[in-house]
Amino acid sequence: MASPMPKYRYKSVLDISVDDLHKMGVKAIALDIDNTICNDGKTNCIDGLDEWLKKVQNSGIKAIIISNAMPRRPKIVSKMLNLPYIANAKKPKSHTLIQGAGMMGVKINELAMIGDQIFADVMAANDCGAVPILVDALPGKTRFPLFYATRRRKSAPVIAEFEKLHGYGYYD
């Protein structure tokens, strides 16, 4: 079973600097949708994402969306951001991260999976050797409050352990 421990943690995708990604050896990023770049069940992205994504891509880092959502929303979001996507990813299974790295033309250890779920995004990345980056879930109402409350409760000890060791950001 893959480790649930992230390698890095940020409050928001927007807090991840291009310099940090380069220091991590990242050549491509995989972005989760729900509670990471969009509120749960929505297709409108967080303010500032377009500018952040342009900086990332202008630095030579490629991007893809890898989401557990069914195809409709990932397709809409990917079209708005002009990114390729993989929907219904079934994370924490890691096969779609391997597929995404192949689509981006990078080695799996050069792909960062950026998401808000320890037991989906982080574990998928750890399972296949991608770089796991945990971001805090976007605030706001979710379509599945009980599901997310349970996940957050299970994640709390992992996050507490991580905070004792590192806190937020890049720290290598």
Short mmCIF file of C-alpha atoms in Angstrom, two decimals:
data_model
loop_
_atom_site.label_atom_id
_atom_site.label_comp_id
_atom_site.label_asym_id
_atom_site.label_seq_id
_atom_site.Cartn_x
_atom_site.Cartn_y
_atom_site.Cartn_z
CA MET A 1 0.00 0.00 0.00
CA ALA A 2 1.29 3.44 -0.94
CA SER A 3 2.22 5.95 1.72
CA PRO A 4 -0.32 8.67 2.50
CA MET A 5 2.45 11.17 3.35
CA PRO A 6 2.81 14.08 0.90
CA LYS A 7 6.24 15.28 -0.12
CA TYR A 8 5.22 18.97 -0.13
CA ARG A 9 2.24 20.95 1.13
CA TYR A 10 0.85 24.33 0.15
CA LYS A 11 -2.21 26.32 1.13
CA SER A 12 -3.20 26.77 -2.53
CA VAL A 13 -2.06 25.80 -6.00
CA LEU A 14 -1.33 29.50 -6.46
CA ASP A 15 1.30 29.35 -3.68
CA ILE A 16 3.44 26.83 -5.58
CA SER A 17 6.20 28.79 -7.27
CA VAL A 18 7.82 27.92 -10.56
CA ASP A 19 11.17 27.92 -8.72
CA ASP A 20 9.81 25.35 -6.24
CA LEU A 21 8.62 23.11 -9.08
CA HIS A 22 12.03 23.33 -10.76
CA LYS A 23 13.79 22.51 -7.46
CA MET A 24 11.54 19.44 -7.18
CA GLY A 25 12.71 18.29 -10.61
CA VAL A 26 9.19 18.65 -12.00
CA LYS A 27 8.71 18.89 -15.76
CA ALA A 28 4.93 18.39 -15.74
CA ILE A 29 2.08 18.88 -13.29
CA ALA A 30 -1.17 16.97 -12.96
CA LEU A 31 -3.96 19.05 -11.47
CA ASP A 32 -6.92 17.64 -9.58
CA ILE A 33 -10.17 19.57 -10.09
CA ASP A 34 -12.55 19.25 -7.11
CA ASN A 35 -11.50 21.38 -4.13
CA THR A 36 -8.09 21.98 -5.74
CA ILE A 37 -8.61 24.30 -8.72
CA CYS A 38 -12.44 24.43 -8.65
CA ASN A 39 -14.93 24.15 -5.84
CA ASP A 40 -16.53 20.72 -5.60
CA GLY A 41 -18.88 20.04 -8.49
CA LYS A 42 -18.19 23.38 -10.20
CA THR A 43 -16.45 24.25 -13.45
CA ASN A 44 -15.31 27.79 -12.67
CA CYS A 45 -11.68 27.84 -11.55
CA ILE A 46 -10.18 29.83 -8.70
CA ASP A 47 -9.25 33.44 -9.37
CA GLY A 48 -5.65 33.76 -10.51
CA LEU A 49 -5.34 30.21 -11.89
CA ASP A 50 -4.98 31.37 -15.51
CA GLU A 51 -2.06 33.66 -14.65
CA TRP A 52 -0.40 31.02 -12.44
CA LEU A 53 -0.76 28.37 -15.14
CA LYS A 54 0.74 30.70 -17.77
CA LYS A 55 3.80 31.27 -15.54
CA VAL A 56 4.18 27.53 -15.04
CA GLN A 57 3.85 26.74 -18.73
CA ASN A 58 6.08 29.65 -19.80
CA SER A 59 8.81 28.14 -17.61
CA GLY A 60 8.65 24.94 -19.69
CA ILE A 61 6.52 22.89 -17.31
CA LYS A 62 3.65 21.05 -18.99
CA ALA A 63 0.22 20.58 -17.40
CA ILE A 64 -2.62 18.07 -17.49
CA ILE A 65 -5.82 17.58 -15.52
CA ILE A 66 -6.23 14.20 -13.82
CA SER A 67 -9.55 13.95 -12.03
CA ASN A 68 -11.72 11.26 -10.48
CA ALA A 69 -14.77 13.14 -11.80
CA MET A 70 -16.80 11.71 -14.63
CA PRO A 71 -15.82 13.15 -18.05
CA ARG A 72 -18.27 16.07 -18.38
CA ARG A 73 -16.66 18.49 -15.90
CA PRO A 74 -13.00 17.63 -16.61
CA LYS A 75 -13.73 18.16 -20.29
CA ILE A 76 -15.27 21.60 -19.63
CA VAL A 77 -12.44 22.70 -17.30
CA SER A 78 -9.71 21.38 -19.59
CA LYS A 79 -11.23 23.22 -22.55
CA MET A 80 -11.33 26.49 -20.55
CA LEU A 81 -7.67 26.04 -19.52
CA ASN A 82 -6.57 24.57 -22.87
CA LEU A 83 -5.14 21.47 -21.17
CA PRO A 84 -5.37 17.77 -21.89
CA TYR A 85 -7.28 15.73 -19.32
CA ILE A 86 -7.91 12.29 -17.93
CA ALA A 87 -11.29 11.80 -16.25
CA ASN A 88 -12.61 9.01 -14.05
CA ALA A 89 -9.02 8.45 -12.91
CA LYS A 90 -9.87 6.16 -10.00
CA LYS A 91 -7.13 7.65 -7.79
CA PRO A 92 -5.53 6.32 -5.55
CA LYS A 93 -4.87 3.86 -8.36
CA SER A 94 -1.87 5.26 -10.19
CA HIS A 95 -2.30 4.03 -13.76
CA THR A 96 -3.70 7.38 -14.95
CA LEU A 97 -0.72 9.26 -13.51
CA ILE A 98 1.57 6.95 -15.50
CA GLN A 99 -0.63 7.56 -18.55
CA GLY A 100 -0.52 11.32 -17.95
CA ALA A 101 3.28 11.34 -17.65
CA GLY A 102 3.42 9.48 -20.97
CA MET A 103 1.08 12.02 -22.58
CA MET A 104 3.33 14.83 -21.32
CA GLY A 105 6.51 13.05 -22.47
CA VAL A 106 8.09 13.00 -19.00
CA LYS A 107 9.31 10.32 -16.62
CA ILE A 108 6.92 9.53 -13.78
CA ASN A 109 9.29 11.05 -11.20
CA GLU A 110 9.16 14.32 -13.17
CA LEU A 111 5.36 14.57 -12.78
CA ALA A 112 3.86 16.31 -9.75
CA MET A 113 0.32 15.34 -8.74
CA ILE A 114 -1.26 18.40 -7.13
CA GLY A 115 -4.44 17.78 -5.18
CA ASP A 116 -6.33 18.14 -1.92
CA GLN A 117 -6.93 14.47 -1.11
CA ILE A 118 -4.38 12.40 0.80
CA PHE A 119 -6.20 9.14 0.14
CA ALA A 120 -6.54 9.83 -3.59
CA ASP A 121 -4.01 12.30 -5.04
CA VAL A 122 -1.10 11.80 -2.63
CA MET A 123 -1.39 8.02 -2.48
CA ALA A 124 -1.64 7.73 -6.27
CA ALA A 125 1.53 9.81 -6.65
CA ASN A 126 3.40 7.84 -4.00
CA ASP A 127 2.29 4.54 -5.53
CA CYS A 128 3.97 5.23 -8.87
CA GLY A 129 6.87 7.53 -7.94
CA ALA A 130 5.34 10.87 -8.97
CA VAL A 131 5.86 13.92 -6.75
CA PRO A 132 2.93 14.25 -4.31
CA ILE A 133 1.94 17.85 -3.55
CA LEU A 134 -0.94 18.35 -1.12
CA VAL A 135 -2.89 21.60 -1.14
CA ASP A 136 -5.51 22.65 1.37
CA ALA A 137 -9.03 22.03 0.13
CA LEU A 138 -10.80 25.09 -1.20
CA PRO A 139 -13.28 26.50 1.28
CA GLY A 140 -16.92 26.26 0.45
CA LYS A 141 -19.87 23.95 0.30
CA THR A 142 -19.37 20.48 -1.17
CA ARG A 143 -21.86 18.18 -2.84
CA PHE A 144 -20.76 15.32 -0.57
CA PRO A 145 -20.23 16.77 2.92
CA LEU A 146 -20.22 13.43 4.74
CA PHE A 147 -17.71 11.92 2.31
CA TYR A 148 -15.30 14.85 2.64
CA ALA A 149 -15.75 15.10 6.42
CA THR A 150 -14.80 11.42 6.74
CA ARG A 151 -11.80 11.87 4.44
CA ARG A 152 -10.63 14.96 6.33
CA ARG A 153 -10.94 13.15 9.67
CA LYS A 154 -8.85 10.23 8.36
CA SER A 155 -6.31 12.68 6.91
CA ALA A 156 -5.88 14.70 10.11
CA PRO A 157 -3.21 12.47 11.73
CA VAL A 158 -1.15 12.41 8.51
CA ILE A 159 -1.35 16.19 8.21
CA ALA A 160 -0.46 16.64 11.89
CA GLU A 161 2.63 14.44 11.43
CA PHE A 162 3.62 16.33 8.28
CA GLU A 163 3.24 19.69 10.03
CA LYS A 164 5.52 18.56 12.86
CA LEU A 165 8.19 17.74 10.29
CA HIS A 166 7.83 20.45 7.66
CA GLY A 167 4.90 22.90 7.63
CA TYR A 168 4.05 24.46 4.29
CA GLY A 169 6.11 24.89 1.14
CA TYR A 170 9.30 23.59 -0.35
CA TYR A 171 11.85 22.50 2.24
CA ASP A 172 14.44 20.15 0.69
#
